[in-house]
């Protein structure tokens, strides 16, 4: 049974059989969604693009593992999410080991934020942009096991049950990680505000 956001079954079948045009249609169907996930996990535009490209390469290599009797989208998103989380972890390790890694800064700052239509004044917009940067920095600093559940719950809008299915872990584990992540985020944001 297909889910409501599944691509057409015949496109998936052709992609599974190695049809490049059908796989390109899958890239078009999921491209923005995969990039958004990678962006929210890294807040680094270049790294998010690389992760998104690698996700599609990974899916292409694993298409033979997809069971056509199951909906495609949950399978695809599970592969994409797990790969993106692993890529985030590897990037953080590389950055920690790199002598050239920037100290501080906001790697996501290169991507301009559109002004918030609900905020009238320039100072209010600047304050909101500063708060967003602080939240992004706090999410980026979370341990990988917590960052994934935070992004999926708060930014992707998934329920605990959906996160558990996507990450292949018990719902109780998701709840514990969300609870601990909230505590860490609160601490990081309080420290940030104390420095202001």
mmCIF file with all atom_site columns, C-alpha atoms in Angstrom:
data_model
loop_
_atom_site.group_PDB
_atom_site.id
_atom_site.type_symbol
_atom_site.label_atom_id
_atom_site.label_alt_id
_atom_site.label_comp_id
_atom_site.label_asym_id
_atom_site.label_entity_id
_atom_site.label_seq_id
_atom_site.pdbx_PDB_ins_code
_atom_site.Cartn_x
_atom_site.Cartn_y
_atom_site.Cartn_z
_atom_site.occupancy
_atom_site.B_iso_or_equiv
_atom_site.pdbx_formal_charge
_atom_site.auth_seq_id
_atom_site.auth_comp_id
_atom_site.auth_asym_id
_atom_site.auth_atom_id
_atom_site.pdbx_PDB_model_num
ATOM 1   C CA . UNK A 1 1   ? 0.000  0.000  0.000   1.00 0.00 ? 1   UNK A CA 1
ATOM 2   C CA . UNK A 1 2   ? 1.490  3.335  -1.089  1.00 0.00 ? 2   UNK A CA 1
ATOM 3   C CA . UNK A 1 3   ? 1.600  6.327  1.208   1.00 0.00 ? 3   UNK A CA 1
ATOM 4   C CA . UNK A 1 4   ? 0.117  9.632  0.080   1.00 0.00 ? 4   UNK A CA 1
ATOM 5   C CA . UNK A 1 5   ? 3.513  11.161 -0.725  1.00 0.00 ? 5   UNK A CA 1
ATOM 6   C CA . UNK A 1 6   ? 4.881  8.107  -2.539  1.00 0.00 ? 6   UNK A CA 1
ATOM 7   C CA . UNK A 1 7   ? 6.092  8.680  -6.083  1.00 0.00 ? 7   UNK A CA 1
ATOM 8   C CA . UNK A 1 8   ? 4.194  6.689  -8.734  1.00 0.00 ? 8   UNK A CA 1
ATOM 9   C CA . UNK A 1 9   ? 4.756  2.944  -8.304  1.00 0.00 ? 9   UNK A CA 1
ATOM 10  C CA . UNK A 1 10  ? 5.775  2.507  -11.943 1.00 0.00 ? 10  UNK A CA 1
ATOM 11  C CA . UNK A 1 11  ? 8.528  5.139  -11.519 1.00 0.00 ? 11  UNK A CA 1
ATOM 12  C CA . UNK A 1 12  ? 9.838  3.335  -8.440  1.00 0.00 ? 12  UNK A CA 1
ATOM 13  C CA . UNK A 1 13  ? 9.725  -0.017 -10.262 1.00 0.00 ? 13  UNK A CA 1
ATOM 14  C CA . UNK A 1 14  ? 11.613 1.389  -13.252 1.00 0.00 ? 14  UNK A CA 1
ATOM 15  C CA . UNK A 1 15  ? 14.194 3.019  -10.950 1.00 0.00 ? 15  UNK A CA 1
ATOM 16  C CA . UNK A 1 16  ? 14.614 -0.293 -9.129  1.00 0.00 ? 16  UNK A CA 1
ATOM 17  C CA . UNK A 1 17  ? 15.248 -1.933 -12.519 1.00 0.00 ? 17  UNK A CA 1
ATOM 18  C CA . UNK A 1 18  ? 18.030 0.587  -13.219 1.00 0.00 ? 18  UNK A CA 1
ATOM 19  C CA . UNK A 1 19  ? 16.225 3.148  -15.423 1.00 0.00 ? 19  UNK A CA 1
ATOM 20  C CA . UNK A 1 20  ? 18.237 6.392  -15.043 1.00 0.00 ? 20  UNK A CA 1
ATOM 21  C CA . UNK A 1 21  ? 15.307 8.619  -16.075 1.00 0.00 ? 21  UNK A CA 1
ATOM 22  C CA . UNK A 1 22  ? 13.067 7.041  -13.442 1.00 0.00 ? 22  UNK A CA 1
ATOM 23  C CA . UNK A 1 23  ? 15.735 7.496  -10.790 1.00 0.00 ? 23  UNK A CA 1
ATOM 24  C CA . UNK A 1 24  ? 16.114 11.124 -11.853 1.00 0.00 ? 24  UNK A CA 1
ATOM 25  C CA . UNK A 1 25  ? 12.361 11.487 -11.277 1.00 0.00 ? 25  UNK A CA 1
ATOM 26  C CA . UNK A 1 26  ? 12.897 10.197 -7.723  1.00 0.00 ? 26  UNK A CA 1
ATOM 27  C CA . UNK A 1 27  ? 15.642 12.762 -7.241  1.00 0.00 ? 27  UNK A CA 1
ATOM 28  C CA . UNK A 1 28  ? 13.206 15.442 -8.379  1.00 0.00 ? 28  UNK A CA 1
ATOM 29  C CA . UNK A 1 29  ? 10.506 14.103 -6.067  1.00 0.00 ? 29  UNK A CA 1
ATOM 30  C CA . UNK A 1 30  ? 12.682 13.965 -2.942  1.00 0.00 ? 30  UNK A CA 1
ATOM 31  C CA . UNK A 1 31  ? 15.513 16.413 -3.680  1.00 0.00 ? 31  UNK A CA 1
ATOM 32  C CA . UNK A 1 32  ? 14.258 19.413 -1.710  1.00 0.00 ? 32  UNK A CA 1
ATOM 33  C CA . UNK A 1 33  ? 13.211 17.252 1.207   1.00 0.00 ? 33  UNK A CA 1
ATOM 34  C CA . UNK A 1 34  ? 16.610 15.550 1.462   1.00 0.00 ? 34  UNK A CA 1
ATOM 35  C CA . UNK A 1 35  ? 18.462 18.863 1.198   1.00 0.00 ? 35  UNK A CA 1
ATOM 36  C CA . UNK A 1 36  ? 16.240 20.391 3.900   1.00 0.00 ? 36  UNK A CA 1
ATOM 37  C CA . UNK A 1 37  ? 16.954 17.478 6.228   1.00 0.00 ? 37  UNK A CA 1
ATOM 38  C CA . UNK A 1 38  ? 20.711 17.720 5.632   1.00 0.00 ? 38  UNK A CA 1
ATOM 39  C CA . UNK A 1 39  ? 20.590 21.508 6.097   1.00 0.00 ? 39  UNK A CA 1
ATOM 40  C CA . UNK A 1 40  ? 18.745 21.195 9.391   1.00 0.00 ? 40  UNK A CA 1
ATOM 41  C CA . UNK A 1 41  ? 21.248 18.640 10.659  1.00 0.00 ? 41  UNK A CA 1
ATOM 42  C CA . UNK A 1 42  ? 24.329 20.656 9.676   1.00 0.00 ? 42  UNK A CA 1
ATOM 43  C CA . UNK A 1 43  ? 23.355 24.287 9.001   1.00 0.00 ? 43  UNK A CA 1
ATOM 44  C CA . UNK A 1 44  ? 26.106 24.227 6.404   1.00 0.00 ? 44  UNK A CA 1
ATOM 45  C CA . UNK A 1 45  ? 24.891 24.766 2.836   1.00 0.00 ? 45  UNK A CA 1
ATOM 46  C CA . UNK A 1 46  ? 27.864 23.134 1.113   1.00 0.00 ? 46  UNK A CA 1
ATOM 47  C CA . UNK A 1 47  ? 27.881 20.117 3.400   1.00 0.00 ? 47  UNK A CA 1
ATOM 48  C CA . UNK A 1 48  ? 24.091 19.769 3.034   1.00 0.00 ? 48  UNK A CA 1
ATOM 49  C CA . UNK A 1 49  ? 24.432 19.692 -0.777  1.00 0.00 ? 49  UNK A CA 1
ATOM 50  C CA . UNK A 1 50  ? 27.159 17.049 -0.528  1.00 0.00 ? 50  UNK A CA 1
ATOM 51  C CA . UNK A 1 51  ? 25.094 14.950 1.866   1.00 0.00 ? 51  UNK A CA 1
ATOM 52  C CA . UNK A 1 52  ? 22.018 15.202 -0.371  1.00 0.00 ? 52  UNK A CA 1
ATOM 53  C CA . UNK A 1 53  ? 24.016 14.031 -3.408  1.00 0.00 ? 53  UNK A CA 1
ATOM 54  C CA . UNK A 1 54  ? 25.512 11.178 -1.412  1.00 0.00 ? 54  UNK A CA 1
ATOM 55  C CA . UNK A 1 55  ? 22.084 10.161 -0.105  1.00 0.00 ? 55  UNK A CA 1
ATOM 56  C CA . UNK A 1 56  ? 20.852 9.671  -3.660  1.00 0.00 ? 56  UNK A CA 1
ATOM 57  C CA . UNK A 1 57  ? 23.966 7.718  -4.564  1.00 0.00 ? 57  UNK A CA 1
ATOM 58  C CA . UNK A 1 58  ? 23.387 5.494  -1.519  1.00 0.00 ? 58  UNK A CA 1
ATOM 59  C CA . UNK A 1 59  ? 19.715 4.992  -2.416  1.00 0.00 ? 59  UNK A CA 1
ATOM 60  C CA . UNK A 1 60  ? 20.659 4.177  -6.024  1.00 0.00 ? 60  UNK A CA 1
ATOM 61  C CA . UNK A 1 61  ? 23.106 1.539  -4.777  1.00 0.00 ? 61  UNK A CA 1
ATOM 62  C CA . UNK A 1 62  ? 20.480 0.062  -2.444  1.00 0.00 ? 62  UNK A CA 1
ATOM 63  C CA . UNK A 1 63  ? 17.403 0.098  -4.687  1.00 0.00 ? 63  UNK A CA 1
ATOM 64  C CA . UNK A 1 64  ? 17.573 -3.690 -4.972  1.00 0.00 ? 64  UNK A CA 1
ATOM 65  C CA . UNK A 1 65  ? 16.958 -3.871 -1.202  1.00 0.00 ? 65  UNK A CA 1
ATOM 66  C CA . UNK A 1 66  ? 13.630 -2.045 -1.471  1.00 0.00 ? 66  UNK A CA 1
ATOM 67  C CA . UNK A 1 67  ? 10.622 -4.354 -1.045  1.00 0.00 ? 67  UNK A CA 1
ATOM 68  C CA . UNK A 1 68  ? 7.983  -3.249 -3.586  1.00 0.00 ? 68  UNK A CA 1
ATOM 69  C CA . UNK A 1 69  ? 5.243  -4.646 -1.330  1.00 0.00 ? 69  UNK A CA 1
ATOM 70  C CA . UNK A 1 70  ? 5.998  -1.787 1.118   1.00 0.00 ? 70  UNK A CA 1
ATOM 71  C CA . UNK A 1 71  ? 5.478  1.973  0.632   1.00 0.00 ? 71  UNK A CA 1
ATOM 72  C CA . UNK A 1 72  ? 8.561  3.531  -0.936  1.00 0.00 ? 72  UNK A CA 1
ATOM 73  C CA . UNK A 1 73  ? 8.672  6.862  0.902   1.00 0.00 ? 73  UNK A CA 1
ATOM 74  C CA . UNK A 1 74  ? 9.211  5.477  4.435   1.00 0.00 ? 74  UNK A CA 1
ATOM 75  C CA . UNK A 1 75  ? 11.970 3.187  3.144   1.00 0.00 ? 75  UNK A CA 1
ATOM 76  C CA . UNK A 1 76  ? 13.605 6.022  1.217   1.00 0.00 ? 76  UNK A CA 1
ATOM 77  C CA . UNK A 1 77  ? 13.416 8.447  4.155   1.00 0.00 ? 77  UNK A CA 1
ATOM 78  C CA . UNK A 1 78  ? 14.842 5.851  6.557   1.00 0.00 ? 78  UNK A CA 1
ATOM 79  C CA . UNK A 1 79  ? 17.866 5.332  4.257   1.00 0.00 ? 79  UNK A CA 1
ATOM 80  C CA . UNK A 1 80  ? 18.223 9.102  3.706   1.00 0.00 ? 80  UNK A CA 1
ATOM 81  C CA . UNK A 1 81  ? 17.929 9.997  7.402   1.00 0.00 ? 81  UNK A CA 1
ATOM 82  C CA . UNK A 1 82  ? 20.379 7.365  8.567   1.00 0.00 ? 82  UNK A CA 1
ATOM 83  C CA . UNK A 1 83  ? 22.887 8.344  5.903   1.00 0.00 ? 83  UNK A CA 1
ATOM 84  C CA . UNK A 1 84  ? 22.508 12.071 6.702   1.00 0.00 ? 84  UNK A CA 1
ATOM 85  C CA . UNK A 1 85  ? 23.013 11.409 10.431  1.00 0.00 ? 85  UNK A CA 1
ATOM 86  C CA . UNK A 1 86  ? 26.118 9.321  9.728   1.00 0.00 ? 86  UNK A CA 1
ATOM 87  C CA . UNK A 1 87  ? 27.482 12.000 7.389   1.00 0.00 ? 87  UNK A CA 1
ATOM 88  C CA . UNK A 1 88  ? 26.885 14.655 10.056  1.00 0.00 ? 88  UNK A CA 1
ATOM 89  C CA . UNK A 1 89  ? 28.794 12.555 12.565  1.00 0.00 ? 89  UNK A CA 1
ATOM 90  C CA . UNK A 1 90  ? 31.733 12.039 10.179  1.00 0.00 ? 90  UNK A CA 1
ATOM 91  C CA . UNK A 1 91  ? 31.838 15.749 9.309   1.00 0.00 ? 91  UNK A CA 1
ATOM 92  C CA . UNK A 1 92  ? 31.909 16.685 13.000  1.00 0.00 ? 92  UNK A CA 1
ATOM 93  C CA . UNK A 1 93  ? 34.773 14.240 13.622  1.00 0.00 ? 93  UNK A CA 1
ATOM 94  C CA . UNK A 1 94  ? 36.723 15.640 10.656  1.00 0.00 ? 94  UNK A CA 1
ATOM 95  C CA . UNK A 1 95  ? 36.126 19.186 11.846  1.00 0.00 ? 95  UNK A CA 1
ATOM 96  C CA . UNK A 1 96  ? 37.257 18.297 15.356  1.00 0.00 ? 96  UNK A CA 1
ATOM 97  C CA . UNK A 1 97  ? 40.462 16.772 13.969  1.00 0.00 ? 97  UNK A CA 1
ATOM 98  C CA . UNK A 1 98  ? 41.155 19.501 11.423  1.00 0.00 ? 98  UNK A CA 1
ATOM 99  C CA . UNK A 1 99  ? 43.694 22.150 12.331  1.00 0.00 ? 99  UNK A CA 1
ATOM 100 C CA . UNK A 1 100 ? 42.103 24.393 9.700   1.00 0.00 ? 100 UNK A CA 1
ATOM 101 C CA . UNK A 1 101 ? 38.584 24.150 11.142  1.00 0.00 ? 101 UNK A CA 1
ATOM 102 C CA . UNK A 1 102 ? 37.175 27.579 11.930  1.00 0.00 ? 102 UNK A CA 1
ATOM 103 C CA . UNK A 1 103 ? 36.868 28.374 15.591  1.00 0.00 ? 103 UNK A CA 1
ATOM 104 C CA . UNK A 1 104 ? 33.369 29.554 16.426  1.00 0.00 ? 104 UNK A CA 1
ATOM 105 C CA . UNK A 1 105 ? 31.521 31.271 13.636  1.00 0.00 ? 105 UNK A CA 1
ATOM 106 C CA . UNK A 1 106 ? 28.349 30.100 11.994  1.00 0.00 ? 106 UNK A CA 1
ATOM 107 C CA . UNK A 1 107 ? 28.881 27.825 8.976   1.00 0.00 ? 107 UNK A CA 1
ATOM 108 C CA . UNK A 1 108 ? 25.238 28.300 8.119   1.00 0.00 ? 108 UNK A CA 1
ATOM 109 C CA . UNK A 1 109 ? 25.529 32.063 7.981   1.00 0.00 ? 109 UNK A CA 1
ATOM 110 C CA . UNK A 1 110 ? 26.397 31.955 4.292   1.00 0.00 ? 110 UNK A CA 1
ATOM 111 C CA . UNK A 1 111 ? 22.777 31.162 3.550   1.00 0.00 ? 111 UNK A CA 1
ATOM 112 C CA . UNK A 1 112 ? 20.796 34.359 3.907   1.00 0.00 ? 112 UNK A CA 1
ATOM 113 C CA . UNK A 1 113 ? 17.587 34.269 5.879   1.00 0.00 ? 113 UNK A CA 1
ATOM 114 C CA . UNK A 1 114 ? 14.579 35.959 4.305   1.00 0.00 ? 114 UNK A CA 1
ATOM 115 C CA . UNK A 1 115 ? 13.101 38.682 6.494   1.00 0.00 ? 115 UNK A CA 1
ATOM 116 C CA . UNK A 1 116 ? 10.230 37.507 8.679   1.00 0.00 ? 116 UNK A CA 1
ATOM 117 C CA . UNK A 1 117 ? 7.015  39.004 7.308   1.00 0.00 ? 117 UNK A CA 1
ATOM 118 C CA . UNK A 1 118 ? 5.482  39.127 10.793  1.00 0.00 ? 118 UNK A CA 1
ATOM 119 C CA . UNK A 1 119 ? 8.312  41.273 12.203  1.00 0.00 ? 119 UNK A CA 1
ATOM 120 C CA . UNK A 1 120 ? 8.010  44.941 11.303  1.00 0.00 ? 120 UNK A CA 1
ATOM 121 C CA . UNK A 1 121 ? 11.177 46.715 12.339  1.00 0.00 ? 121 UNK A CA 1
ATOM 122 C CA . UNK A 1 122 ? 14.756 46.161 11.254  1.00 0.00 ? 122 UNK A CA 1
ATOM 123 C CA . UNK A 1 123 ? 15.966 45.822 14.891  1.00 0.00 ? 123 UNK A CA 1
ATOM 124 C CA . UNK A 1 124 ? 13.309 43.156 15.509  1.00 0.00 ? 124 UNK A CA 1
ATOM 125 C CA . UNK A 1 125 ? 14.395 41.310 12.366  1.00 0.00 ? 125 UNK A CA 1
ATOM 126 C CA . UNK A 1 126 ? 18.037 41.497 13.470  1.00 0.00 ? 126 UNK A CA 1
ATOM 127 C CA . UNK A 1 127 ? 17.114 40.181 16.925  1.00 0.00 ? 127 UNK A CA 1
ATOM 128 C CA . UNK A 1 128 ? 15.134 37.304 15.386  1.00 0.00 ? 128 UNK A CA 1
ATOM 129 C CA . UNK A 1 129 ? 18.032 36.437 13.053  1.00 0.00 ? 129 UNK A CA 1
ATOM 130 C CA . UNK A 1 130 ? 20.413 36.430 16.038  1.00 0.00 ? 130 UNK A CA 1
ATOM 131 C CA . UNK A 1 131 ? 18.090 34.088 17.962  1.00 0.00 ? 131 UNK A CA 1
ATOM 132 C CA . UNK A 1 132 ? 17.921 31.742 14.958  1.00 0.00 ? 132 UNK A CA 1
ATOM 133 C CA . UNK A 1 133 ? 21.722 31.667 14.778  1.00 0.00 ? 133 UNK A CA 1
ATOM 134 C CA . UNK A 1 134 ? 21.885 30.820 18.491  1.00 0.00 ? 134 UNK A CA 1
ATOM 135 C CA . UNK A 1 135 ? 19.385 27.970 18.092  1.00 0.00 ? 135 UNK A CA 1
ATOM 136 C CA . UNK A 1 136 ? 21.252 26.641 15.052  1.00 0.00 ? 136 UNK A CA 1
ATOM 137 C CA . UNK A 1 137 ? 24.553 26.751 16.898  1.00 0.00 ? 137 UNK A CA 1
ATOM 138 C CA . UNK A 1 138 ? 22.963 24.931 19.840  1.00 0.00 ? 138 UNK A CA 1
ATOM 139 C CA . UNK A 1 139 ? 21.534 22.215 17.558  1.00 0.00 ? 139 UNK A CA 1
ATOM 140 C CA . UNK A 1 140 ? 24.868 21.890 15.736  1.00 0.00 ? 140 UNK A CA 1
ATOM 141 C CA . UNK A 1 141 ? 26.603 21.405 19.088  1.00 0.00 ? 141 UNK A CA 1
ATOM 142 C CA . UNK A 1 142 ? 24.249 18.625 20.212  1.00 0.00 ? 142 UNK A CA 1
ATOM 143 C CA . UNK A 1 143 ? 25.608 15.093 20.259  1.00 0.00 ? 143 UNK A CA 1
ATOM 144 C CA . UNK A 1 144 ? 24.630 13.291 17.061  1.00 0.00 ? 144 UNK A CA 1
ATOM 145 C CA . UNK A 1 145 ? 22.251 10.923 18.850  1.00 0.00 ? 145 UNK A CA 1
ATOM 146 C CA . UNK A 1 146 ? 20.223 13.909 20.083  1.00 0.00 ? 146 UNK A CA 1
ATOM 147 C CA . UNK A 1 147 ? 20.460 16.146 17.025  1.00 0.00 ? 147 UNK A CA 1
ATOM 148 C CA . UNK A 1 148 ? 18.640 13.646 14.840  1.00 0.00 ? 148 UNK A CA 1
ATOM 149 C CA . UNK A 1 149 ? 15.597 13.335 17.074  1.00 0.00 ? 149 UNK A CA 1
ATOM 150 C CA . UNK A 1 150 ? 15.450 17.118 17.631  1.00 0.00 ? 150 UNK A CA 1
ATOM 151 C CA . UNK A 1 151 ? 15.517 17.850 13.908  1.00 0.00 ? 151 UNK A CA 1
ATOM 152 C CA . UNK A 1 152 ? 12.969 15.165 13.093  1.00 0.00 ? 152 UNK A CA 1
ATOM 153 C CA . UNK A 1 153 ? 10.614 16.175 15.918  1.00 0.00 ? 153 UNK A CA 1
ATOM 154 C CA . UNK A 1 154 ? 10.804 19.962 15.908  1.00 0.00 ? 154 UNK A CA 1
ATOM 155 C CA . UNK A 1 155 ? 11.873 20.833 12.377  1.00 0.00 ? 155 UNK A CA 1
ATOM 156 C CA . UNK A 1 156 ? 10.497 17.959 10.316  1.00 0.00 ? 156 UNK A CA 1
ATOM 157 C CA . UNK A 1 157 ? 7.323  17.739 12.418  1.00 0.00 ? 157 UNK A CA 1
ATOM 158 C CA . UNK A 1 158 ? 7.400  13.965 12.950  1.00 0.00 ? 158 UNK A CA 1
ATOM 159 C CA . UNK A 1 159 ? 5.663  12.267 15.863  1.00 0.00 ? 159 UNK A CA 1
ATOM 160 C CA . UNK A 1 160 ? 7.649  10.108 18.292  1.00 0.00 ? 160 UNK A CA 1
ATOM 161 C CA . UNK A 1 161 ? 6.247  6.961  16.669  1.00 0.00 ? 161 UNK A CA 1
ATOM 162 C CA . UNK A 1 162 ? 7.347  8.143  13.197  1.00 0.00 ? 162 UNK A CA 1
ATOM 163 C CA . UNK A 1 163 ? 10.832 9.008  14.456  1.00 0.00 ? 163 UNK A CA 1
ATOM 164 C CA . UNK A 1 164 ? 11.129 5.593  16.077  1.00 0.00 ? 164 UNK A CA 1
ATOM 165 C CA . UNK A 1 165 ? 10.204 3.927  12.793  1.00 0.00 ? 165 UNK A CA 1
ATOM 166 C CA . UNK A 1 166 ? 12.545 6.089  10.747  1.00 0.00 ? 166 UNK A CA 1
ATOM 167 C CA . UNK A 1 167 ? 15.518 5.596  13.068  1.00 0.00 ? 167 UNK A CA 1
ATOM 168 C CA . UNK A 1 168 ? 14.628 1.982  13.844  1.00 0.00 ? 168 UNK A CA 1
ATOM 169 C CA . UNK A 1 169 ? 14.648 2.464  17.615  1.00 0.00 ? 169 UNK A CA 1
ATOM 170 C CA . UNK A 1 170 ? 12.105 2.023  20.414  1.00 0.00 ? 170 UNK A CA 1
ATOM 171 C CA . UNK A 1 171 ? 9.720  4.913  21.079  1.00 0.00 ? 171 UNK A CA 1
ATOM 172 C CA . UNK A 1 172 ? 10.985 5.069  24.652  1.00 0.00 ? 172 UNK A CA 1
ATOM 173 C CA . UNK A 1 173 ? 14.510 5.743  23.386  1.00 0.00 ? 173 UNK A CA 1
ATOM 174 C CA . UNK A 1 174 ? 13.223 8.567  21.195  1.00 0.00 ? 174 UNK A CA 1
ATOM 175 C CA . UNK A 1 175 ? 11.404 10.111 24.183  1.00 0.00 ? 175 UNK A CA 1
ATOM 176 C CA . UNK A 1 176 ? 14.500 9.870  26.382  1.00 0.00 ? 176 UNK A CA 1
ATOM 177 C CA . UNK A 1 177 ? 16.695 11.445 23.706  1.00 0.00 ? 177 UNK A CA 1
ATOM 178 C CA . UNK A 1 178 ? 14.192 14.250 23.153  1.00 0.00 ? 178 UNK A CA 1
ATOM 179 C CA . UNK A 1 179 ? 14.049 14.924 26.891  1.00 0.00 ? 179 UNK A CA 1
ATOM 180 C CA . UNK A 1 180 ? 17.850 15.004 27.217  1.00 0.00 ? 180 UNK A CA 1
ATOM 181 C CA . UNK A 1 181 ? 18.219 17.094 24.064  1.00 0.00 ? 181 UNK A CA 1
ATOM 182 C CA . UNK A 1 182 ? 15.737 19.686 25.371  1.00 0.00 ? 182 UNK A CA 1
ATOM 183 C CA . UNK A 1 183 ? 17.746 19.912 28.588  1.00 0.00 ? 183 UNK A CA 1
ATOM 184 C CA . UNK A 1 184 ? 21.029 20.384 26.677  1.00 0.00 ? 184 UNK A CA 1
ATOM 185 C CA . UNK A 1 185 ? 19.483 22.952 24.331  1.00 0.00 ? 185 UNK A CA 1
ATOM 186 C CA . UNK A 1 186 ? 18.056 24.885 27.263  1.00 0.00 ? 186 UNK A CA 1
ATOM 187 C CA . UNK A 1 187 ? 21.492 24.947 28.928  1.00 0.00 ? 187 UNK A CA 1
ATOM 188 C CA . UNK A 1 188 ? 23.258 26.046 25.748  1.00 0.00 ? 188 UNK A CA 1
ATOM 189 C CA . UNK A 1 189 ? 20.734 28.792 25.039  1.00 0.00 ? 189 UNK A CA 1
ATOM 190 C CA . UNK A 1 190 ? 20.826 30.036 28.647  1.00 0.00 ? 190 UNK A CA 1
ATOM 191 C CA . UNK A 1 191 ? 24.630 30.284 28.456  1.00 0.00 ? 191 UNK A CA 1
ATOM 192 C CA . UNK A 1 192 ? 24.309 32.111 25.141  1.00 0.00 ? 192 UNK A CA 1
ATOM 193 C CA . UNK A 1 193 ? 21.867 34.631 26.622  1.00 0.00 ? 193 UNK A CA 1
ATOM 194 C CA . UNK A 1 194 ? 24.068 35.156 29.697  1.00 0.00 ? 194 UNK A CA 1
ATOM 195 C CA . UNK A 1 195 ? 26.947 36.149 27.402  1.00 0.00 ? 195 UNK A CA 1
ATOM 196 C CA . UNK A 1 196 ? 24.770 38.759 25.688  1.00 0.00 ? 196 UNK A CA 1
#
